[in-house]
Amino acid sequence: MPRIIGVDIPANKRIEFAIQYIYGIGPAIAKEILEKTQIDPNTRAAKLTDEQISAITNLIQDNYIVEGDLRRVLAQDVRRLQAINCYRGIRHRKGLPCHGQRTRTNARTRKGKKLTVGAIRDKTLRRVAASEADAKAAAAAKAPAKKK
């Protein structure tokens, strides 16, 4: 299993697809890398020579932002958007989609598991919920106020 920039790429796949296991390298960049290093895209990753692996590694390190550096740059971009309080930053902070998707339905990837909010129809459950709310209010009233 060849190792390129700290990532074990699958040995049994064609190198064109195997180097896409590196975060930040997609199909277009993979083809570009193989053209620049003059490696046949049909070659299996296990059959690469050490010189070919070092050529790919050097090219990626010199010309592309990948793996940890790319993740760091993206995280900084999101933090910057949140700091300047722009619309996209606010959506990131709230965990909602920020590219104009609808949220009335769908958006479950960003919003998480569906939580039902509304009235409790069963009278016995309503009484239990009310008594729990009263108990919380009483506990909050008994707790001494914190001094600043």
Short mmCIF file of C-alpha atoms in Angstrom, two decimals:
data_model
loop_
_atom_site.label_atom_id
_atom_site.label_comp_id
_atom_site.label_asym_id
_atom_site.label_seq_id
_atom_site.Cartn_x
_atom_site.Cartn_y
_atom_site.Cartn_z
CA MET A 1 0.00 0.00 0.00
CA PRO A 2 1.85 3.14 -1.18
CA ARG A 3 1.93 6.13 1.13
CA ILE A 4 1.68 9.62 -0.34
CA ILE A 5 1.69 12.71 1.95
CA GLY A 6 0.79 10.62 4.99
CA VAL A 7 -2.15 8.87 3.33
CA ASP A 8 -2.21 5.16 2.53
CA ILE A 9 -3.67 4.87 -0.94
CA PRO A 10 -5.26 1.56 -2.01
CA ALA A 11 -2.78 -0.64 -3.85
CA ASN A 12 -5.25 -2.56 -6.00
CA LYS A 13 -6.80 0.53 -7.68
CA ARG A 14 -5.62 2.43 -10.71
CA ILE A 15 -3.41 5.35 -9.67
CA GLU A 16 -5.85 7.79 -11.30
CA PHE A 17 -8.44 6.87 -8.67
CA ALA A 18 -6.09 5.91 -5.85
CA ILE A 19 -4.61 9.40 -5.42
CA GLN A 20 -8.13 10.79 -5.06
CA TYR A 21 -8.09 9.29 -1.55
CA ILE A 22 -5.96 12.31 -0.59
CA TYR A 23 -8.20 15.09 0.77
CA GLY A 24 -8.23 17.94 -1.73
CA ILE A 25 -7.49 15.91 -4.86
CA GLY A 26 -10.40 15.19 -7.17
CA PRO A 27 -10.67 13.75 -10.67
CA ALA A 28 -9.42 16.81 -12.56
CA ILE A 29 -6.41 17.42 -10.32
CA ALA A 30 -5.57 13.69 -10.32
CA LYS A 31 -5.41 13.66 -14.14
CA GLU A 32 -3.34 16.86 -14.09
CA ILE A 33 -0.84 15.36 -11.62
CA LEU A 34 -0.44 12.20 -13.71
CA GLU A 35 0.08 14.23 -16.90
CA LYS A 36 2.75 16.39 -15.26
CA THR A 37 4.58 13.38 -13.80
CA GLN A 38 4.10 11.40 -17.05
CA ILE A 39 2.61 8.36 -15.32
CA ASP A 40 0.10 6.15 -17.11
CA PRO A 41 -3.33 6.52 -15.40
CA ASN A 42 -4.00 2.78 -15.91
CA THR A 43 -1.05 1.78 -13.70
CA ARG A 44 -2.03 0.10 -10.45
CA ALA A 45 -0.88 1.92 -7.33
CA ALA A 46 1.02 -1.16 -6.11
CA LYS A 47 3.16 -1.20 -9.28
CA LEU A 48 4.46 2.38 -8.87
CA THR A 49 8.20 2.72 -8.46
CA ASP A 50 9.75 4.73 -5.63
CA GLU A 51 10.76 7.43 -8.14
CA GLN A 52 7.18 7.77 -9.38
CA ILE A 53 5.83 8.00 -5.83
CA SER A 54 8.40 10.65 -4.91
CA ALA A 55 7.58 12.58 -8.12
CA ILE A 56 3.87 12.60 -7.25
CA THR A 57 4.62 13.59 -3.63
CA ASN A 58 6.93 16.45 -4.64
CA LEU A 59 4.45 17.78 -7.22
CA ILE A 60 1.57 17.73 -4.74
CA GLN A 61 3.61 19.39 -1.97
CA ASP A 62 4.88 22.14 -4.28
CA ASN A 63 1.70 23.01 -6.16
CA TYR A 64 -1.41 22.02 -4.18
CA ILE A 65 -2.92 22.60 -0.74
CA VAL A 66 -4.10 19.21 0.54
CA GLU A 67 -4.96 17.26 3.70
CA GLY A 68 -4.35 19.11 7.01
CA ASP A 69 -3.40 22.44 5.43
CA LEU A 70 -6.58 22.48 3.34
CA ARG A 71 -8.74 21.57 6.34
CA ARG A 72 -7.08 24.36 8.33
CA VAL A 73 -7.67 26.92 5.56
CA LEU A 74 -11.35 25.96 5.27
CA ALA A 75 -11.83 26.15 9.06
CA GLN A 76 -10.22 29.62 9.08
CA ASP A 77 -12.55 30.76 6.30
CA VAL A 78 -15.60 29.64 8.27
CA ARG A 79 -14.29 31.31 11.46
CA ARG A 80 -13.70 34.54 9.51
CA LEU A 81 -17.28 34.48 8.18
CA GLN A 82 -18.59 33.96 11.71
CA ALA A 83 -16.41 36.75 13.11
CA ILE A 84 -17.66 39.37 10.64
CA ASN A 85 -21.28 38.32 11.27
CA CYS A 86 -22.16 37.95 7.60
CA TYR A 87 -25.17 35.92 6.53
CA ARG A 88 -23.14 32.79 5.72
CA GLY A 89 -21.29 33.05 9.03
CA ILE A 90 -24.54 33.25 10.97
CA ARG A 91 -25.88 30.20 9.11
CA HIS A 92 -22.68 28.30 9.92
CA ARG A 93 -22.98 29.27 13.58
CA LYS A 94 -26.61 28.10 13.74
CA GLY A 95 -25.84 24.87 11.88
CA LEU A 96 -28.17 25.65 8.99
CA PRO A 97 -27.52 25.42 5.23
CA CYS A 98 -25.82 28.55 3.89
CA HIS A 99 -26.18 28.22 0.13
CA GLY A 100 -29.87 29.06 -0.22
CA GLN A 101 -31.43 25.64 0.30
CA ARG A 102 -34.90 25.41 1.78
CA THR A 103 -35.23 24.49 5.44
CA ARG A 104 -38.96 24.03 5.85
CA THR A 105 -38.46 20.46 4.69
CA ASN A 106 -35.20 18.59 4.14
CA ALA A 107 -31.85 20.07 5.33
CA ARG A 108 -31.56 17.14 7.76
CA THR A 109 -27.82 16.79 7.21
CA ARG A 110 -27.24 20.24 8.70
CA LYS A 111 -30.13 20.43 11.16
CA GLY A 112 -29.79 16.95 12.65
CA LYS A 113 -32.47 14.56 13.84
CA LYS A 114 -36.03 15.87 13.65
CA LEU A 115 -37.36 17.12 16.98
CA THR A 116 -41.11 17.49 17.34
CA VAL A 117 -42.15 20.76 18.94
CA GLY A 118 -45.73 21.46 19.87
CA ALA A 119 -48.60 20.82 22.21
CA ILE A 120 -48.92 17.61 24.23
CA ARG A 121 -52.32 16.13 23.43
CA ASP A 122 -52.55 13.48 26.16
CA LYS A 123 -53.80 15.07 29.42
CA THR A 124 -51.78 12.80 31.71
CA LEU A 125 -48.55 13.55 29.83
CA ARG A 126 -49.42 17.27 29.92
CA ARG A 127 -49.74 17.12 33.73
CA VAL A 128 -46.40 15.30 34.04
CA ALA A 129 -44.70 17.89 31.81
CA ALA A 130 -46.24 20.75 33.80
CA SER A 131 -45.11 19.28 37.13
CA GLU A 132 -41.56 18.84 35.75
CA ALA A 133 -41.56 22.48 34.63
CA ASP A 134 -42.76 23.57 38.10
CA ALA A 135 -40.00 21.50 39.74
CA LYS A 136 -37.36 23.16 37.54
CA ALA A 137 -38.72 26.63 38.34
CA ALA A 138 -38.69 25.88 42.08
CA ALA A 139 -35.12 24.58 41.90
CA ALA A 140 -34.05 27.72 40.03
CA ALA A 141 -35.72 29.91 42.67
CA LYS A 142 -33.98 28.08 45.57
CA ALA A 143 -30.52 28.31 43.97
CA PRO A 144 -28.60 31.32 45.33
CA ALA A 145 -27.89 34.08 42.82
CA LYS A 146 -24.28 34.17 41.63
CA LYS A 147 -22.33 37.31 42.41
CA LYS A 148 -20.29 38.90 39.66
#
